[in-house]
Amino acid sequence: MFRSRSPRATAALVLLLALLGVAPQMAGSAQEEVTLRIWDQFTGPESEVVDQIYEGFAEQNPDVTIERESFGTDEMRQTLNAALGSGTGPDVILYDPGPGYAGILVDAGLLRPLDDLADQFGWRDRIVESALLGTTIDGELYGLPLTTDIIGLYANQTLLAEEGLQMPETVEQLVAFCGQASEKGFIPIAFGDSEGWPAFHQFSMMSNQTIGPEAMRRLLYENEGSWDTSEIVTAIKTFFVDLQEAGCFNPDVNAISYDDANSLFYTGQALMTPTGSWLANDIQENMPDQEVSLVPFPQIAGSQGRVWPSGVGSAYFVSAQSAHQTEAGQLLDYLVSPETAQRWVGEARFFLPLQVDTAALEISPLSQSVLDVLESAAAGQTQLGYNVDVLAPPEFNDTMLNGFQTILAGDKTPEQQAADLQAAWEAGIQATPAP
Amino acid sequence: MAQTGFAPVADPARRATTGGLSGHWAKYRAGYLFVLPAFLLYAVFMIYPFAQSIYLSFTDWNGVEATKGFVGFANYRRLAGDDLLWSSLGHTLIWVAVGTIVPLVVGLALAMLLWRRPRGFTLFRTVFFMPQVLSSVVIAIVWGWIYNPIFGILNRGLDGIGLDALSRGWLGDPDVALFAVLAASSWAETGFVFVVFLAGLQNVSRDLLEAAMLDGANAWQRFRNVTVPQLANVVNVVTALLLIGGFSAFDIVFAMTGGGPANATELIATYTYKEAFTQNRIGYAATLSLVITVISLVASVVFIRLRERGES
């Protein structure tokens, strides 16, 4: 067939094939060069460490070149959905594991299940079970959890000692503490909810206590139970009504941003702030001379006990369309290898759902306390609760966001919010896949 | 070549003398070719997306799935029972009304003050126009600081003059948040309105004003019956622009409150964005965007018709 063509036509065909990328394959390459495209959400100071970690993998695998792009959260969602949907997306993605994020990509068949890799590399022996559960969608593991958070109450122990204030263990004691702290001119608890999402974490702390972590797991993963119960009403009422009425928070909670509330804590105007372990590094940087502790929220009377809600912050996923599945799997395993884990913890200052040898690392007491909780959970000694919003469908999160702001403004009852949450849950799980 | 191409376009009366499609094409070919680039741009960036929006509004697409499930008029039926749509629409109407009237009145007043070029004209003109140069996000951030309950100058100022009873978390109080954002938006829009009116005032006949003054008209009568009628076209343009801009207002609200607290500042455009990109309901969001289109089209047409009737 080739012989029958004129030399010019043959030359044109060869050129065309070369342009189409066929020629190199015809020539046959001994070692195929692979370019792994990674999209992640590291846009902060840790970005440089991430570059070095990826470079480390490329050094171990000389045939692999890594092309990295970083996105903000909203930017990532808009770009990734379109890119994967049109078949032009990256090979590996660091993304949020929630139903509204990775969930709908799984539903569209755009992400690759990782169960075989988990077995091959023994991830299940090394990674906290609840973290793996957090990236399991429709019964299959899709994400390799990287960052894990626990949520609790930070307290400025230096100021408490100076002012002779006792650390409250129960909500009753906390209410008394709020009165004493206010009298001394302090904001007892800094709380800003202008964005709406900070309330998600307060709700997680309260509801994990009132129904217990096991009931929360069944509710979130197996849709067993209801959000419209007296326990959930108590959870909502305790934080968003009772503590506000007891003067525990700064005024104008709905008008104060998360960052502004943190500033109140950093500057010593507030004695406590309820948020997640992701703030530990910022606290250490902003309050170098203060001793700060992170504790589980004081116990609500009649609850199941103090619980650390925990959730996967972000996880690595592999595109189902990636032509480099083997290399992507190797990269993922490298990212949670003991050596790399030390770099994540020591240099990027992340908290990983793994047992990490921190003996040689410089870790502050505050960070060490978080690592201890995670290590105890990895060893099966502590049962962590669940950070609700990362496992709930977008409809439910929207109802949390607006509903808690409305309660804080005094325009909604906890009973109505509990009923609305259940309605949103039912609507949400019909629209998006279960976690 | 160019001359022969342009001649028929410049003289449409000759169209009647030539019959048939081929004759029409021969005569107007160059004209069509000149229009083609603009038309292609318009087709790619306006007509095609608009047609796609209409198509998507009949689907339940979530922005990811390869297939877009056809759901008929389900999205349109949902509009009627969507409480959040109606509250967003209510906020949007308040936004459009206040966000049109305030800049219009304040912009005109400022332009009248500077019409006779008082001392410091250039300085005031620059100062009044300045907000228009700033991006919406910058305005949102700066006004966010002004309203901040911890360090904002507004509450500090109110406390300082003994009006501390009025100080509040402006962007966190569902009863006042919409108006607080509107104040920032109106401040920004006024600069634009002011400059357009200032330019329009240059065409107002001073002879007529002097004649009215000689006839005994007072300042208000001269303004109402002599100045304003001569500004009618400028008022038309500015109002239409403010109306259309008001219906699609998004950025400043999104940056200042994100539609909160408790949906109190949710406009139809921010609601549409959330449906599309937070709730992953692209099909329903496309339906909402068509609602915005229809409302702003109707509002603009009604306004222009009313003005035309008023003029005739």
Short mmCIF file of C-alpha atoms in Angstrom, two decimals, chain A residues 164-377:
data_model
loop_
_atom_site.label_atom_id
_atom_site.label_comp_id
_atom_site.label_asym_id
_atom_site.label_seq_id
_atom_site.Cartn_x
_atom_site.Cartn_y
_atom_site.Cartn_z
CA GLY A 164 -6.79 31.87 88.22
CA LEU A 165 -9.45 30.29 85.99
CA GLN A 166 -10.12 26.55 85.99
CA MET A 167 -10.35 24.65 82.72
CA PRO A 168 -14.02 23.54 82.39
CA GLU A 169 -14.70 19.81 81.94
CA THR A 170 -18.46 20.00 81.50
CA VAL A 171 -20.80 22.43 79.77
CA GLU A 172 -22.17 23.38 83.18
CA GLN A 173 -18.67 24.36 84.30
CA LEU A 174 -18.15 26.12 80.97
CA VAL A 175 -21.21 28.32 81.55
CA ALA A 176 -19.82 29.29 84.97
CA PHE A 177 -16.42 29.87 83.38
CA CYS A 178 -18.00 32.23 80.82
CA GLY A 179 -19.40 34.39 83.63
CA GLN A 180 -16.05 34.55 85.43
CA ALA A 181 -14.10 35.28 82.24
CA SER A 182 -16.52 38.04 81.19
CA GLU A 183 -16.23 39.66 84.62
CA LYS A 184 -12.47 39.77 84.14
CA GLY A 185 -12.97 41.52 80.79
CA PHE A 186 -12.25 38.59 78.49
CA ILE A 187 -14.28 37.07 75.69
CA PRO A 188 -14.70 33.50 76.98
CA ILE A 189 -14.90 31.84 73.53
CA ALA A 190 -14.00 33.49 70.23
CA PHE A 191 -16.54 32.39 67.63
CA GLY A 192 -17.01 33.90 64.17
CA ASP A 193 -19.52 32.43 61.74
CA SER A 194 -19.90 35.02 58.99
CA GLU A 195 -18.84 32.41 56.43
CA GLY A 196 -21.34 29.90 57.81
CA TRP A 197 -19.02 26.89 57.72
CA PRO A 198 -17.35 27.35 61.14
CA ALA A 199 -20.68 26.29 62.68
CA PHE A 200 -20.34 22.91 60.92
CA HIS A 201 -17.53 22.04 63.29
CA GLN A 202 -19.36 23.16 66.42
CA PHE A 203 -22.31 21.05 65.36
CA SER A 204 -19.99 18.07 64.78
CA MET A 205 -18.54 18.42 68.28
CA MET A 206 -21.94 18.63 69.92
CA SER A 207 -23.78 15.96 67.93
CA ASN A 208 -20.95 13.40 68.19
CA GLN A 209 -21.25 13.80 71.95
CA THR A 210 -25.03 13.57 72.23
CA ILE A 211 -25.48 10.51 70.00
CA GLY A 212 -21.99 9.00 70.32
CA PRO A 213 -19.48 8.19 67.56
CA GLU A 214 -20.94 4.79 66.73
CA ALA A 215 -24.46 6.15 66.15
CA MET A 216 -22.92 8.96 64.13
CA ARG A 217 -21.08 6.43 61.94
CA ARG A 218 -24.30 4.52 61.32
CA LEU A 219 -26.16 7.74 60.52
CA LEU A 220 -23.53 9.03 58.11
CA TYR A 221 -22.51 5.81 56.42
CA GLU A 222 -25.54 3.58 56.68
CA ASN A 223 -28.33 6.15 56.87
CA GLU A 224 -29.53 4.44 60.07
CA GLY A 225 -31.25 6.81 62.44
CA SER A 226 -32.36 10.40 62.05
CA TRP A 227 -31.15 13.94 62.52
CA ASP A 228 -34.56 14.93 63.81
CA THR A 229 -34.16 13.58 67.35
CA SER A 230 -34.11 15.06 70.84
CA GLU A 231 -30.35 14.33 71.10
CA ILE A 232 -29.62 16.40 68.00
CA VAL A 233 -31.91 19.17 69.27
CA THR A 234 -29.93 19.17 72.53
CA ALA A 235 -26.68 19.34 70.58
CA ILE A 236 -27.87 22.35 68.57
CA LYS A 237 -29.48 24.10 71.53
CA THR A 238 -26.47 23.69 73.81
CA PHE A 239 -24.01 25.44 71.53
CA PHE A 240 -26.04 27.83 69.40
CA VAL A 241 -28.61 28.94 72.00
CA ASP A 242 -27.50 28.19 75.58
CA LEU A 243 -23.85 29.18 75.27
CA GLN A 244 -24.73 32.32 73.32
CA GLU A 245 -27.29 33.29 75.96
CA ALA A 246 -24.75 32.60 78.71
CA GLY A 247 -22.50 35.24 77.11
CA CYS A 248 -19.83 32.74 76.14
CA PHE A 249 -19.20 34.24 72.68
CA ASN A 250 -18.13 37.60 71.37
CA PRO A 251 -21.08 39.73 70.17
CA ASP A 252 -22.12 39.70 66.48
CA VAL A 253 -21.06 36.11 65.78
CA ASN A 254 -22.68 36.22 62.33
CA ALA A 255 -20.72 39.36 61.42
CA ILE A 256 -17.33 38.07 62.54
CA SER A 257 -15.23 35.98 60.21
CA TYR A 258 -13.36 32.84 61.13
CA ASP A 259 -10.04 34.71 60.79
CA ASP A 260 -11.24 37.61 62.95
CA ALA A 261 -12.34 35.18 65.66
CA ASN A 262 -8.92 33.53 65.54
CA SER A 263 -7.33 36.97 65.89
CA LEU A 264 -9.35 37.55 69.07
CA PHE A 265 -7.78 34.37 70.43
CA TYR A 266 -4.25 35.13 69.19
CA THR A 267 -4.29 38.59 70.76
CA GLY A 268 -5.46 37.31 74.14
CA GLN A 269 -8.84 39.08 73.98
CA ALA A 270 -10.51 35.66 73.97
CA LEU A 271 -9.50 32.77 76.22
CA MET A 272 -10.71 29.89 74.04
CA THR A 273 -11.65 29.11 70.46
CA PRO A 274 -13.35 25.98 69.12
CA THR A 275 -11.87 24.80 65.82
CA GLY A 276 -9.74 22.10 64.22
CA SER A 277 -6.16 20.91 64.43
CA TRP A 278 -5.42 22.69 61.13
CA LEU A 279 -5.04 25.89 63.18
CA ALA A 280 -2.31 24.48 65.44
CA ASN A 281 0.56 25.81 63.31
CA ASP A 282 -0.95 29.29 63.04
CA ILE A 283 -1.51 29.35 66.80
CA GLN A 284 2.12 28.45 67.45
CA GLU A 285 3.31 31.15 65.05
CA ASN A 286 1.01 33.83 66.43
CA MET A 287 1.31 32.98 70.12
CA PRO A 288 4.93 31.93 70.60
CA ASP A 289 4.99 32.97 74.27
CA GLN A 290 1.68 31.44 75.31
CA GLU A 291 0.95 27.88 76.33
CA VAL A 292 -2.07 26.67 74.38
CA SER A 293 -3.83 23.33 74.73
CA LEU A 294 -6.36 21.56 72.54
CA VAL A 295 -9.01 19.53 74.39
CA PRO A 296 -12.25 17.80 73.40
CA PHE A 297 -15.26 20.02 73.98
CA PRO A 298 -16.58 19.93 77.59
CA GLN A 299 -19.19 17.28 78.23
CA ILE A 300 -22.88 17.98 77.75
CA ALA A 301 -24.94 16.61 80.66
CA GLY A 302 -26.41 13.23 79.76
CA SER A 303 -24.26 12.83 76.64
CA GLN A 304 -22.14 9.83 75.61
CA GLY A 305 -18.90 11.55 76.67
CA ARG A 306 -16.30 13.88 75.24
CA VAL A 307 -15.40 13.05 71.65
CA TRP A 308 -12.89 14.31 69.09
CA PRO A 309 -14.71 14.67 65.79
CA SER A 310 -12.27 13.85 63.05
CA GLY A 311 -12.36 14.02 59.30
CA VAL A 312 -10.22 13.66 56.23
CA GLY A 313 -9.21 17.10 55.05
CA SER A 314 -8.05 16.04 51.62
CA ALA A 315 -7.09 12.85 49.86
CA TYR A 316 -5.30 11.73 46.74
CA PHE A 317 -7.44 10.30 43.95
CA VAL A 318 -6.49 8.73 40.61
CA SER A 319 -8.33 9.53 37.40
CA ALA A 320 -10.03 6.49 35.87
CA GLN A 321 -8.89 7.76 32.47
CA SER A 322 -5.21 8.07 33.40
CA ALA A 323 -2.95 6.19 31.02
CA HIS A 324 -0.38 5.82 33.81
CA GLN A 325 -2.21 3.84 36.49
CA THR A 326 0.89 1.94 37.62
CA GLU A 327 2.99 5.05 38.13
CA ALA A 328 0.06 6.84 39.80
CA GLY A 329 -0.28 3.95 42.28
CA GLN A 330 3.46 4.01 43.00
CA LEU A 331 3.30 7.75 43.59
CA LEU A 332 0.44 7.37 46.07
CA ASP A 333 2.33 4.73 48.03
CA TYR A 334 5.43 6.95 48.04
CA LEU A 335 3.31 9.81 49.45
CA VAL A 336 2.38 7.78 52.55
CA SER A 337 5.70 5.96 52.94
CA PRO A 338 7.32 6.39 56.39
CA GLU A 339 10.04 8.68 54.97
CA THR A 340 7.61 10.95 53.13
CA ALA A 341 5.21 10.94 56.10
CA GLN A 342 8.01 12.39 58.21
CA ARG A 343 8.42 15.20 55.69
CA TRP A 344 4.67 15.93 55.64
CA VAL A 345 4.64 16.16 59.43
CA GLY A 346 8.05 17.74 60.01
CA GLU A 347 8.21 20.19 57.10
CA ALA A 348 4.67 20.80 55.81
CA ARG A 349 3.33 20.50 59.40
CA PHE A 350 0.38 18.34 58.38
CA PHE A 351 -1.36 15.82 60.60
CA LEU A 352 -1.51 12.45 58.89
CA PRO A 353 -3.79 9.52 59.71
CA LEU A 354 -0.69 7.33 60.10
CA GLN A 355 1.73 6.37 62.81
CA VAL A 356 4.68 8.65 62.11
CA ASP A 357 8.05 8.37 63.81
CA THR A 358 8.48 11.88 65.16
CA ALA A 359 11.48 11.18 67.40
CA ALA A 360 13.87 13.00 65.11
CA LEU A 361 11.46 15.84 64.31
CA GLU A 362 11.06 19.17 66.00
CA ILE A 363 7.45 19.11 67.14
CA SER A 364 5.78 21.62 69.46
CA PRO A 365 3.84 20.31 72.49
CA LEU A 366 0.56 21.46 70.89
CA SER A 367 1.23 19.59 67.64
CA GLN A 368 2.47 16.59 69.58
CA SER A 369 -0.83 16.46 71.48
CA VAL A 370 -2.68 16.23 68.13
CA LEU A 371 -0.29 13.56 66.87
CA ASP A 372 -0.80 11.60 70.10
CA VAL A 373 -4.58 11.57 69.61
CA LEU A 374 -4.17 10.39 66.00
CA GLU A 375 -1.61 7.79 66.97
CA SER A 376 -3.85 6.45 69.70
CA ALA A 377 -6.68 6.25 67.15
#
